PDB file of N, CA, C and O in Angstrom:
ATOM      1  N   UNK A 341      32.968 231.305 206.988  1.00  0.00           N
ATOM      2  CA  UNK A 341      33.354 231.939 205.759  1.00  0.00           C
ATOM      3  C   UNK A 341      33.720 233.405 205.995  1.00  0.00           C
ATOM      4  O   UNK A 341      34.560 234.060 205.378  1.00  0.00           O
ATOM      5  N   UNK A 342      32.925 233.801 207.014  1.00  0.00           N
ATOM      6  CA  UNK A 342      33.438 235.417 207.163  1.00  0.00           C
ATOM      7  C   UNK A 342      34.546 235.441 207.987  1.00  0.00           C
ATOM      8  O   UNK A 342      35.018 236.578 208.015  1.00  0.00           O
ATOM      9  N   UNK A 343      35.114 234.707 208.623  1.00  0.00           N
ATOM     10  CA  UNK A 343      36.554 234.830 208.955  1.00  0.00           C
ATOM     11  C   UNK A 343      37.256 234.579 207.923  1.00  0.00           C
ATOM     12  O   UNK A 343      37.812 235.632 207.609  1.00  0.00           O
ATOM     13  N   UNK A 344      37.623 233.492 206.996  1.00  0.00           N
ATOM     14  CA  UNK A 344      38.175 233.293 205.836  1.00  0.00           C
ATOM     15  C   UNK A 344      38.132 235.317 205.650  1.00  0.00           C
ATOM     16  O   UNK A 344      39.056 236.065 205.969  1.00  0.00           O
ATOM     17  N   UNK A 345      37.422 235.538 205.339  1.00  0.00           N
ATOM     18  CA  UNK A 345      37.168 236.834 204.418  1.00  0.00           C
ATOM     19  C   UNK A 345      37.737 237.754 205.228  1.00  0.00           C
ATOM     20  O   UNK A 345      38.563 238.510 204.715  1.00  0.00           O
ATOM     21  N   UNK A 346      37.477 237.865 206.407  1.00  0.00           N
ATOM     22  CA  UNK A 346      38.416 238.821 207.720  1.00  0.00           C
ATOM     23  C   UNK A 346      39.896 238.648 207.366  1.00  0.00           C
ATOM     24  O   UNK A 346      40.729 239.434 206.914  1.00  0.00           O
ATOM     25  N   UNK A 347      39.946 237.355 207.723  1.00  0.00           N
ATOM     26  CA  UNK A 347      41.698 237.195 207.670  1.00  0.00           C
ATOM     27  C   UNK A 347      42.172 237.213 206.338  1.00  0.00           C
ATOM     28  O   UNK A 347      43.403 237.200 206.317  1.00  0.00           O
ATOM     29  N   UNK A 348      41.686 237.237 205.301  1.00  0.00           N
ATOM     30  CA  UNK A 348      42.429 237.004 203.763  1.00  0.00           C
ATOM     31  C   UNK A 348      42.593 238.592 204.158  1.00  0.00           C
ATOM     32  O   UNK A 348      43.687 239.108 204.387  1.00  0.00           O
ATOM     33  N   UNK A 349      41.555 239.166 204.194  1.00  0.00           N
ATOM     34  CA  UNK A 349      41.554 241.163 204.377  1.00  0.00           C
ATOM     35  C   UNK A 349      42.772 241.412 204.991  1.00  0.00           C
ATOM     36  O   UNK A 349      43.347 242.295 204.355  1.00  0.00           O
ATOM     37  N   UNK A 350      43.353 241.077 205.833  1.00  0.00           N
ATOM     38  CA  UNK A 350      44.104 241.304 207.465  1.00  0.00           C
ATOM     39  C   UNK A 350      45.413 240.874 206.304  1.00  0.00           C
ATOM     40  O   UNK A 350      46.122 241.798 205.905  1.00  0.00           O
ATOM     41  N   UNK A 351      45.600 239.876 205.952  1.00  0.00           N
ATOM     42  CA  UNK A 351      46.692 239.328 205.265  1.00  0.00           C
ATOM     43  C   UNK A 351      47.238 240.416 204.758  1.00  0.00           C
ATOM     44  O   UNK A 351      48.268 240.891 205.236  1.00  0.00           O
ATOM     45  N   UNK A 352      46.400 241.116 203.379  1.00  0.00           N
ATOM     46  CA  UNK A 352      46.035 241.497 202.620  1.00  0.00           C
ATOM     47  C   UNK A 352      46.912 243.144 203.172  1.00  0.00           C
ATOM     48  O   UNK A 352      48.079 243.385 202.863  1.00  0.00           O
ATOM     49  N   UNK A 353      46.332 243.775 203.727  1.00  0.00           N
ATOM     50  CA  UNK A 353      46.658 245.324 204.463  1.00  0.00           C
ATOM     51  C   UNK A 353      47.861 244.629 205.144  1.00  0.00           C
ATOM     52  O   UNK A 353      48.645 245.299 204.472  1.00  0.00           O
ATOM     53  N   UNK A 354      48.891 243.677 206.083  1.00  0.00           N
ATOM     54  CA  UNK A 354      49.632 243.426 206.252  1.00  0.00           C
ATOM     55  C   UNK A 354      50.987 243.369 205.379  1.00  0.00           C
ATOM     56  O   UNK A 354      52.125 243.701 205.710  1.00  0.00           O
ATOM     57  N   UNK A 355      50.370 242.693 203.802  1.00  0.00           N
ATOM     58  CA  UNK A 355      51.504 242.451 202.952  1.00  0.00           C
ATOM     59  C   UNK A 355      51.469 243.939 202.542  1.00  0.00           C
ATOM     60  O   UNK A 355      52.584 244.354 202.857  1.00  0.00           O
ATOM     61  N   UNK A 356      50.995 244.625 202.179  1.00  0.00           N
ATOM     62  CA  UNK A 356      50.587 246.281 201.668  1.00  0.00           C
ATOM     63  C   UNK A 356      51.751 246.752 202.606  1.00  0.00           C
ATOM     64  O   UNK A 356      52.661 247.333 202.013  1.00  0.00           O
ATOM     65  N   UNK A 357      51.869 246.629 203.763  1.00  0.00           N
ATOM     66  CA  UNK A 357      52.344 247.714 204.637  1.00  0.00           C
ATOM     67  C   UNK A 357      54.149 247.179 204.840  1.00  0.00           C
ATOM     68  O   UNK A 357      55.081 247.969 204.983  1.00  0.00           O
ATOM     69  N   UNK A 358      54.244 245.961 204.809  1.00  0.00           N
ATOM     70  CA  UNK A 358      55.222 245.462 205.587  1.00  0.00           C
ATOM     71  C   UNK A 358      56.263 244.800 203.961  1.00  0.00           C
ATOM     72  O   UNK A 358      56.016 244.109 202.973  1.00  0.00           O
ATOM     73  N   UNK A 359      57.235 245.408 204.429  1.00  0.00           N
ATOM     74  CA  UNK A 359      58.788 245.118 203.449  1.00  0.00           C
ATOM     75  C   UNK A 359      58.555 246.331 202.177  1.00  0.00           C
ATOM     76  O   UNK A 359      59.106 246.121 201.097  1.00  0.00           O
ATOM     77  N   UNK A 360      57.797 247.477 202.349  1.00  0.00           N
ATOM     78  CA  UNK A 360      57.577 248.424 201.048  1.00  0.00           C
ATOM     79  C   UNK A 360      58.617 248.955 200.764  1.00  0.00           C
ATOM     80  O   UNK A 360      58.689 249.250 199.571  1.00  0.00           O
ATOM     81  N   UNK A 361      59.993 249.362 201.725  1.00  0.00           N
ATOM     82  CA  UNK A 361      60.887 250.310 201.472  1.00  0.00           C
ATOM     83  C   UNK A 361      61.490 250.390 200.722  1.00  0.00           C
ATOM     84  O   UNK A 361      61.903 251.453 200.261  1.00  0.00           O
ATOM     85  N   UNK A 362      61.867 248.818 200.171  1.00  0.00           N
ATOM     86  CA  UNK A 362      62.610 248.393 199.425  1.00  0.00           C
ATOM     87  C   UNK A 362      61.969 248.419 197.611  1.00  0.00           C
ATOM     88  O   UNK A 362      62.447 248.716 196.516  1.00  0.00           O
ATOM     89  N   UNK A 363      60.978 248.045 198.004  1.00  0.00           N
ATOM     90  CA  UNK A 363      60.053 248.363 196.256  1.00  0.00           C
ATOM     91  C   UNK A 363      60.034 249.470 195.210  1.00  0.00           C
ATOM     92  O   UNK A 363      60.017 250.489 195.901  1.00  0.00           O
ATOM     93  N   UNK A 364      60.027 249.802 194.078  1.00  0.00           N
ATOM     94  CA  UNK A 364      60.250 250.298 193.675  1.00  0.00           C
ATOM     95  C   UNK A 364      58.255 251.240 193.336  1.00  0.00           C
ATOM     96  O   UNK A 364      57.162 250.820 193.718  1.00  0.00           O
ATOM     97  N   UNK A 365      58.470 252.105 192.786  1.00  0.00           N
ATOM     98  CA  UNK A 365      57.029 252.575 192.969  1.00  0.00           C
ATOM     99  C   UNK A 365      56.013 251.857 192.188  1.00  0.00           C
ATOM    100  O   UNK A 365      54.824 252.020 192.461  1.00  0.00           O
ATOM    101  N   UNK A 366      56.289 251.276 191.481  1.00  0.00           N
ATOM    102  CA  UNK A 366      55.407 250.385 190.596  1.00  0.00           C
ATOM    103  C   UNK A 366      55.389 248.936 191.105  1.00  0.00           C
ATOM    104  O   UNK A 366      54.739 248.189 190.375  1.00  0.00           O
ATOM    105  N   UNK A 367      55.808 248.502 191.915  1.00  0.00           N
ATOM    106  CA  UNK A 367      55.661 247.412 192.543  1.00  0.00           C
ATOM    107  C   UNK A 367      54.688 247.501 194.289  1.00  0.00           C
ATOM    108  O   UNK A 367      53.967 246.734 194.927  1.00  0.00           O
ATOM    109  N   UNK A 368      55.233 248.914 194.463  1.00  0.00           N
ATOM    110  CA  UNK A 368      54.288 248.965 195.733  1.00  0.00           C
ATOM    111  C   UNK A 368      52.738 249.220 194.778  1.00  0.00           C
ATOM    112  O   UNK A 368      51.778 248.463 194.924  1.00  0.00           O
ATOM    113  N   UNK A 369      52.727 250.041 194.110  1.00  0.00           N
ATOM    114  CA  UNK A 369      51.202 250.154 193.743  1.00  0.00           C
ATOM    115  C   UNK A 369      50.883 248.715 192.821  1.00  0.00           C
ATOM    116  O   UNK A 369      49.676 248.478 192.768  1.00  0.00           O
ATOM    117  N   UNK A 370      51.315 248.221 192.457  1.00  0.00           N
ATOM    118  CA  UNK A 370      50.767 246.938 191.755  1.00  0.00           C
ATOM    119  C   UNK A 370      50.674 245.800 193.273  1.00  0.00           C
ATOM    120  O   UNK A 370      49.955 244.816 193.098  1.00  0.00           O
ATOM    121  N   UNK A 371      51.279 245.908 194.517  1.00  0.00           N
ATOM    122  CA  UNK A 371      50.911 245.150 195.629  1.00  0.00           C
ATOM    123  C   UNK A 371      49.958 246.113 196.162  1.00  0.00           C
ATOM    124  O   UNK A 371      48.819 245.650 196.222  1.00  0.00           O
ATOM    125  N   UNK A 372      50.058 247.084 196.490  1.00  0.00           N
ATOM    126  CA  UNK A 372      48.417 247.505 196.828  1.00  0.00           C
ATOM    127  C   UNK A 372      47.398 247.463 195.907  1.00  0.00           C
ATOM    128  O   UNK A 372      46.310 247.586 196.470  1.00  0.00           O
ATOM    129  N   UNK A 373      47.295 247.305 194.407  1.00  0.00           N
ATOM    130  CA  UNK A 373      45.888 247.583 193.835  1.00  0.00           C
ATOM    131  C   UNK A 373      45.752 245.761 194.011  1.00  0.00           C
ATOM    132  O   UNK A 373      44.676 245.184 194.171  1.00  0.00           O
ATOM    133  N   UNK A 374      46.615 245.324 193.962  1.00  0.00           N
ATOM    134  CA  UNK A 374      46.381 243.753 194.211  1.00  0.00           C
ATOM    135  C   UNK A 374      45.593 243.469 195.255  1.00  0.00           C
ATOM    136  O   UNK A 374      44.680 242.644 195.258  1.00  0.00           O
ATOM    137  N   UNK A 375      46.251 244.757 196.935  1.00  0.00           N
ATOM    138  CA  UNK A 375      45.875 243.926 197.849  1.00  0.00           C
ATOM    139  C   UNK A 375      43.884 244.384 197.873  1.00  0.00           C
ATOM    140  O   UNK A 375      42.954 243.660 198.230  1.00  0.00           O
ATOM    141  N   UNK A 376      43.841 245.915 197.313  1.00  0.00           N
ATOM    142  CA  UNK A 376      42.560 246.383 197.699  1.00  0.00           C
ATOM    143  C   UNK A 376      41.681 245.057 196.497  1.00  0.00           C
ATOM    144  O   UNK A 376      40.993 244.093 196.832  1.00  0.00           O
ATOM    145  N   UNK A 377      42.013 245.462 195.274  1.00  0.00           N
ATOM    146  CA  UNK A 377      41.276 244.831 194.652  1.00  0.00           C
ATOM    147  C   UNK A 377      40.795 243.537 195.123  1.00  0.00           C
ATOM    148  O   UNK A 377      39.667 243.246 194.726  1.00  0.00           O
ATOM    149  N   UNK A 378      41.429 242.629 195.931  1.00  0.00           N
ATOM    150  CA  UNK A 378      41.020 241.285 196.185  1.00  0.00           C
ATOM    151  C   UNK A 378      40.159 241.507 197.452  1.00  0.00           C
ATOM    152  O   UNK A 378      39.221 240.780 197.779  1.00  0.00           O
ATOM    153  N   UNK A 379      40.635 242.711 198.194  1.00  0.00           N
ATOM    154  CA  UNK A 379      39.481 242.378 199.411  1.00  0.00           C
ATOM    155  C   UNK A 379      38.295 243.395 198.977  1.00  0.00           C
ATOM    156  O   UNK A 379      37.829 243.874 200.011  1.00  0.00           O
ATOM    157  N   UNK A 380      37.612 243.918 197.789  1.00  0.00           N
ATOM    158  CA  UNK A 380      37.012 244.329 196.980  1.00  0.00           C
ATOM    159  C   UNK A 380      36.067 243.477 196.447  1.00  0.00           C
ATOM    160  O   UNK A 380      34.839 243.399 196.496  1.00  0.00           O
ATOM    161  N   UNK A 381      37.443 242.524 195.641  1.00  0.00           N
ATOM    162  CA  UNK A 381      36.364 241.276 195.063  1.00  0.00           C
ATOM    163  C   UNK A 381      36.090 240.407 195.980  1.00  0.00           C
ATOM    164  O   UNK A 381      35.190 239.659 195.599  1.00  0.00           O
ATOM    165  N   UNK A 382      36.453 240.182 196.984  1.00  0.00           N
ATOM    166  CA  UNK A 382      36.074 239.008 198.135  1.00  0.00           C
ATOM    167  C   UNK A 382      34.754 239.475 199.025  1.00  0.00           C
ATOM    168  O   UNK A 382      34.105 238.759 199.787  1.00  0.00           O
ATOM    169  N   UNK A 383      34.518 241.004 198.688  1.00  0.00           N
ATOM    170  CA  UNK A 383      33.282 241.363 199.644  1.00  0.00           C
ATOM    171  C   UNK A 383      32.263 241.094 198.489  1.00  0.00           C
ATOM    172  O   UNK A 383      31.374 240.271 198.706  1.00  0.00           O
ATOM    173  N   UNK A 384      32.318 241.680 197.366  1.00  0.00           N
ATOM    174  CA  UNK A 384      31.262 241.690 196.439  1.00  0.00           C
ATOM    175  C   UNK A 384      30.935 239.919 195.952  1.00  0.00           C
ATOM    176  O   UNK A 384      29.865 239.412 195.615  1.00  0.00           O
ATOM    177  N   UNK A 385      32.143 239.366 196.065  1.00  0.00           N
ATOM    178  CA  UNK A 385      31.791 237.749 195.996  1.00  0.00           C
ATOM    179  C   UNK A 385      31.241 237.492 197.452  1.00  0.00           C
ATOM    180  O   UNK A 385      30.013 237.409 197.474  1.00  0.00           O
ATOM    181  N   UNK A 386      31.622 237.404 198.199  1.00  0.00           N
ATOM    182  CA  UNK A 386      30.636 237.452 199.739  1.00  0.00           C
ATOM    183  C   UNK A 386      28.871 237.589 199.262  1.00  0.00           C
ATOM    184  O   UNK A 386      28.092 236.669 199.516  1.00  0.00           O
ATOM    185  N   UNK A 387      28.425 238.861 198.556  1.00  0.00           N
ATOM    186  CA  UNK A 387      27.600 239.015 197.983  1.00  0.00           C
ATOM    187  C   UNK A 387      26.735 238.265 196.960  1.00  0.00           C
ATOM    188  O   UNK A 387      25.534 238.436 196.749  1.00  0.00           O
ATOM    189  N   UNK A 388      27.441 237.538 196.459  1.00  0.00           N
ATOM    190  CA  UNK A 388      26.961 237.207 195.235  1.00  0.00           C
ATOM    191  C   UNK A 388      27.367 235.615 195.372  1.00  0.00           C
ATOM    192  O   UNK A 388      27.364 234.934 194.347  1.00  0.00           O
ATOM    193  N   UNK A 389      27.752 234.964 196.762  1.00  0.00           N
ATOM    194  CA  UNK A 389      27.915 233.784 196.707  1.00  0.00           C
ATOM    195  C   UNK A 389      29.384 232.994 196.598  1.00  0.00           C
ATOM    196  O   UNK A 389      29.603 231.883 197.081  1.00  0.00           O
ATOM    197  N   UNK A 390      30.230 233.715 195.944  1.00  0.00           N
ATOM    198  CA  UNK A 390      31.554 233.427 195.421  1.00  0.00           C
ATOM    199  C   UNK A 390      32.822 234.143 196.303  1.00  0.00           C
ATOM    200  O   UNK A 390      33.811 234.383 195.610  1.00  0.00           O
ATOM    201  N   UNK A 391      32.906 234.448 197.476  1.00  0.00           N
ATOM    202  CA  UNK A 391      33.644 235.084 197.794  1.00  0.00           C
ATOM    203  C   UNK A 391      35.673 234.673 197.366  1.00  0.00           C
ATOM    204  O   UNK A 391      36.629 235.424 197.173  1.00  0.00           O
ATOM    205  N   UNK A 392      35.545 233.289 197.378  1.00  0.00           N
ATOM    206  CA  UNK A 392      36.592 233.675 197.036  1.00  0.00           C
ATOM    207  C   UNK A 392      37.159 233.588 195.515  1.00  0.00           C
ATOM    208  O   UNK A 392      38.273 234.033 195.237  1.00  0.00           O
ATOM    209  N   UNK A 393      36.292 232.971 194.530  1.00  0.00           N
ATOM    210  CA  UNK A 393      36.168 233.446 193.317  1.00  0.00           C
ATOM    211  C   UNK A 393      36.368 235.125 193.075  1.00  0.00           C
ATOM    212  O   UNK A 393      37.269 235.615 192.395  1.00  0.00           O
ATOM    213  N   UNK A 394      35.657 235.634 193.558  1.00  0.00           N
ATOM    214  CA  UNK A 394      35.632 237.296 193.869  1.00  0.00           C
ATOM    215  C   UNK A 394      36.950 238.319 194.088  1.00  0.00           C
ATOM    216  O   UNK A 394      37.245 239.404 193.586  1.00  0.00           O
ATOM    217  N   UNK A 395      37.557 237.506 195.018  1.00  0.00           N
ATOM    218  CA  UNK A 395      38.993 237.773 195.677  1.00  0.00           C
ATOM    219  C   UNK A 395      39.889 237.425 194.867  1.00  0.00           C
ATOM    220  O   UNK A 395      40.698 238.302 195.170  1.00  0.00           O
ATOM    221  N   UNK A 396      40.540 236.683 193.855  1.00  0.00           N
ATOM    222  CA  UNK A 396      41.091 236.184 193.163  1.00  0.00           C
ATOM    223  C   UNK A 396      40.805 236.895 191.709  1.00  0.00           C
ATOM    224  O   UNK A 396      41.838 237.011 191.051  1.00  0.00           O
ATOM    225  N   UNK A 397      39.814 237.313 191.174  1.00  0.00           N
ATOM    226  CA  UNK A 397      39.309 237.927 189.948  1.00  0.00           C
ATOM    227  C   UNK A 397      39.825 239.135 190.642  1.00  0.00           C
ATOM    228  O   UNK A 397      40.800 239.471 189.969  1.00  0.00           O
ATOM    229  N   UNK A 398      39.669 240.085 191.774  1.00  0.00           N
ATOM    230  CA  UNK A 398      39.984 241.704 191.865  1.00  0.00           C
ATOM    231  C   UNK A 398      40.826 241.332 192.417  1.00  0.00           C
ATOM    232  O   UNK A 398      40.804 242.409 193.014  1.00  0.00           O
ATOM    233  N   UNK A 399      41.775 240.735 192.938  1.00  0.00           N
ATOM    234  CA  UNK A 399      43.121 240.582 193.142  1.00  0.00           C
ATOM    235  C   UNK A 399      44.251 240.810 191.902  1.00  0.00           C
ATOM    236  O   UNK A 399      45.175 241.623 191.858  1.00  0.00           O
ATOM    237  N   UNK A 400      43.873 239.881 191.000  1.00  0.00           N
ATOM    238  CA  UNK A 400      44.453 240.144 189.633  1.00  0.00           C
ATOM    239  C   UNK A 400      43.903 241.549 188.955  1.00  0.00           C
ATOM    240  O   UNK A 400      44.725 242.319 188.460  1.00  0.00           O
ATOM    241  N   UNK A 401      42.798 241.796 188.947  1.00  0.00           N
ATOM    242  CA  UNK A 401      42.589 243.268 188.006  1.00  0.00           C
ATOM    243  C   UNK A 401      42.871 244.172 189.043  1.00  0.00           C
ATOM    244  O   UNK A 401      42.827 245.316 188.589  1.00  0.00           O
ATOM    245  N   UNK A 402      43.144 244.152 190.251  1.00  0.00           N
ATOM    246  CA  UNK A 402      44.086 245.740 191.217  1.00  0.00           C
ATOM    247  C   UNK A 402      45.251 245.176 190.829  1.00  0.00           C
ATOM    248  O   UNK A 402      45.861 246.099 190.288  1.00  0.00           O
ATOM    249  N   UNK A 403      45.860 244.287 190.792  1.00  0.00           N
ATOM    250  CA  UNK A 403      46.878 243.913 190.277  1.00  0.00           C
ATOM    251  C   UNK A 403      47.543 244.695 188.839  1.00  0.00           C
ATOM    252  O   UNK A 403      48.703 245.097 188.754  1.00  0.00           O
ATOM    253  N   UNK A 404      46.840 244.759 188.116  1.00  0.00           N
ATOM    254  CA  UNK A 404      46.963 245.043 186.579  1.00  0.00           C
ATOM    255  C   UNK A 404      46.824 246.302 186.690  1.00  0.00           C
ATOM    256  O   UNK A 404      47.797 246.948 186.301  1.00  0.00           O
ATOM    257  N   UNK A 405      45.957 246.881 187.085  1.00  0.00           N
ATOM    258  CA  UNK A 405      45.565 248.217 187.140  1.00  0.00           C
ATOM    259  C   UNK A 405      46.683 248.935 187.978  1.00  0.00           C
ATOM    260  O   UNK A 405      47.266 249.832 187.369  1.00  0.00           O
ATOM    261  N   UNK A 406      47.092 248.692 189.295  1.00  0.00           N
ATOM    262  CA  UNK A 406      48.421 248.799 189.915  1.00  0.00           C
ATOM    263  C   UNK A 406      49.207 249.326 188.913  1.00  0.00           C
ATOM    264  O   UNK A 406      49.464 250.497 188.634  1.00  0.00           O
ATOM    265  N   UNK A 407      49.767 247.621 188.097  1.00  0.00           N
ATOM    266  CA  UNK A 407      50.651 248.181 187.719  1.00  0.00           C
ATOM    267  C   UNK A 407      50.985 248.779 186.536  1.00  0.00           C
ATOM    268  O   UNK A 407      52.087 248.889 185.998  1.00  0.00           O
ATOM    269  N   UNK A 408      49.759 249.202 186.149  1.00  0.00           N
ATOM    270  CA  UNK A 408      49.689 249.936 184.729  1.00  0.00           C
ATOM    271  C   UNK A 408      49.267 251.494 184.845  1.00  0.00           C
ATOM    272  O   UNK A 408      49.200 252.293 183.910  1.00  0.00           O
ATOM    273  N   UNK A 409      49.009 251.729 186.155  1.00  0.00           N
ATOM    274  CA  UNK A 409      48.392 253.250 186.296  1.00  0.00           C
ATOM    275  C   UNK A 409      49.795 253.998 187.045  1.00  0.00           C
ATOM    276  O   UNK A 409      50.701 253.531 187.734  1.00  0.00           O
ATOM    277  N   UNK A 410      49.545 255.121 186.639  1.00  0.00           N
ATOM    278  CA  UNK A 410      50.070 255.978 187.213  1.00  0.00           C
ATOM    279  C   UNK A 410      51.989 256.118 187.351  1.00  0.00           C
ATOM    280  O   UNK A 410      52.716 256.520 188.259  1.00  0.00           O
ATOM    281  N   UNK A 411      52.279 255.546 185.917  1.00  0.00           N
ATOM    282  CA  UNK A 411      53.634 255.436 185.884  1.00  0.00           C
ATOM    283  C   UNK A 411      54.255 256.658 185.543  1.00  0.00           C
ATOM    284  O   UNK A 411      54.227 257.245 184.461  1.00  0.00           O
ATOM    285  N   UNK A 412      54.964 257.050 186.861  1.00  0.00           N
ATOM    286  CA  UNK A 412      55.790 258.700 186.429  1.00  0.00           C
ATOM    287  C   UNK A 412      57.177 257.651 186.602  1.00  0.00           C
ATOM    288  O   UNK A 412      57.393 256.923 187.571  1.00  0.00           O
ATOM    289  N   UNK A 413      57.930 257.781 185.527  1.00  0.00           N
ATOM    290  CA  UNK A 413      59.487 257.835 185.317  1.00  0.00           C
ATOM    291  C   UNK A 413      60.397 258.665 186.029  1.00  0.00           C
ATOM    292  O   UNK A 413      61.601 258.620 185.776  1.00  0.00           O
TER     293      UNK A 413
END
């Protein structure tokens, strides 16, 4: 299970980094709060039994939060 959780992480900072140039700024930060949030919720689900329940719940709310924060026009 803790590889599952290694490599979803690894995925995770991979998609973050790789094809950004092209994104617009609200799409890179809605793929990074996506990517932190899920390996966020995948440790605290690690914790609590649910890891990838965990990963999937803060995947979507870095997701949201992404793409609702910090919009300069």
């Amino acid at each position: 299970m803790k590889r599952l959780i290694a490599g979803l992480a690894l995925v995770a900072v991979l998609a973050t980094t790789a094809g950004c140039s092209g994104m617009s700024g609200q799409e890179q930060r809605t793929l990074s709060g996506g990517a932190i949030g899920a390996a966020g919720g995948a440790g605290i689900g690690l914790l609590t039994g649910a890891p990838i329940a965990g990963a999937l719940i803060g995947g979507a709310a870095g997701a949201g939060v992404g793409a609702l924060c910090c919009n300069n026009h």
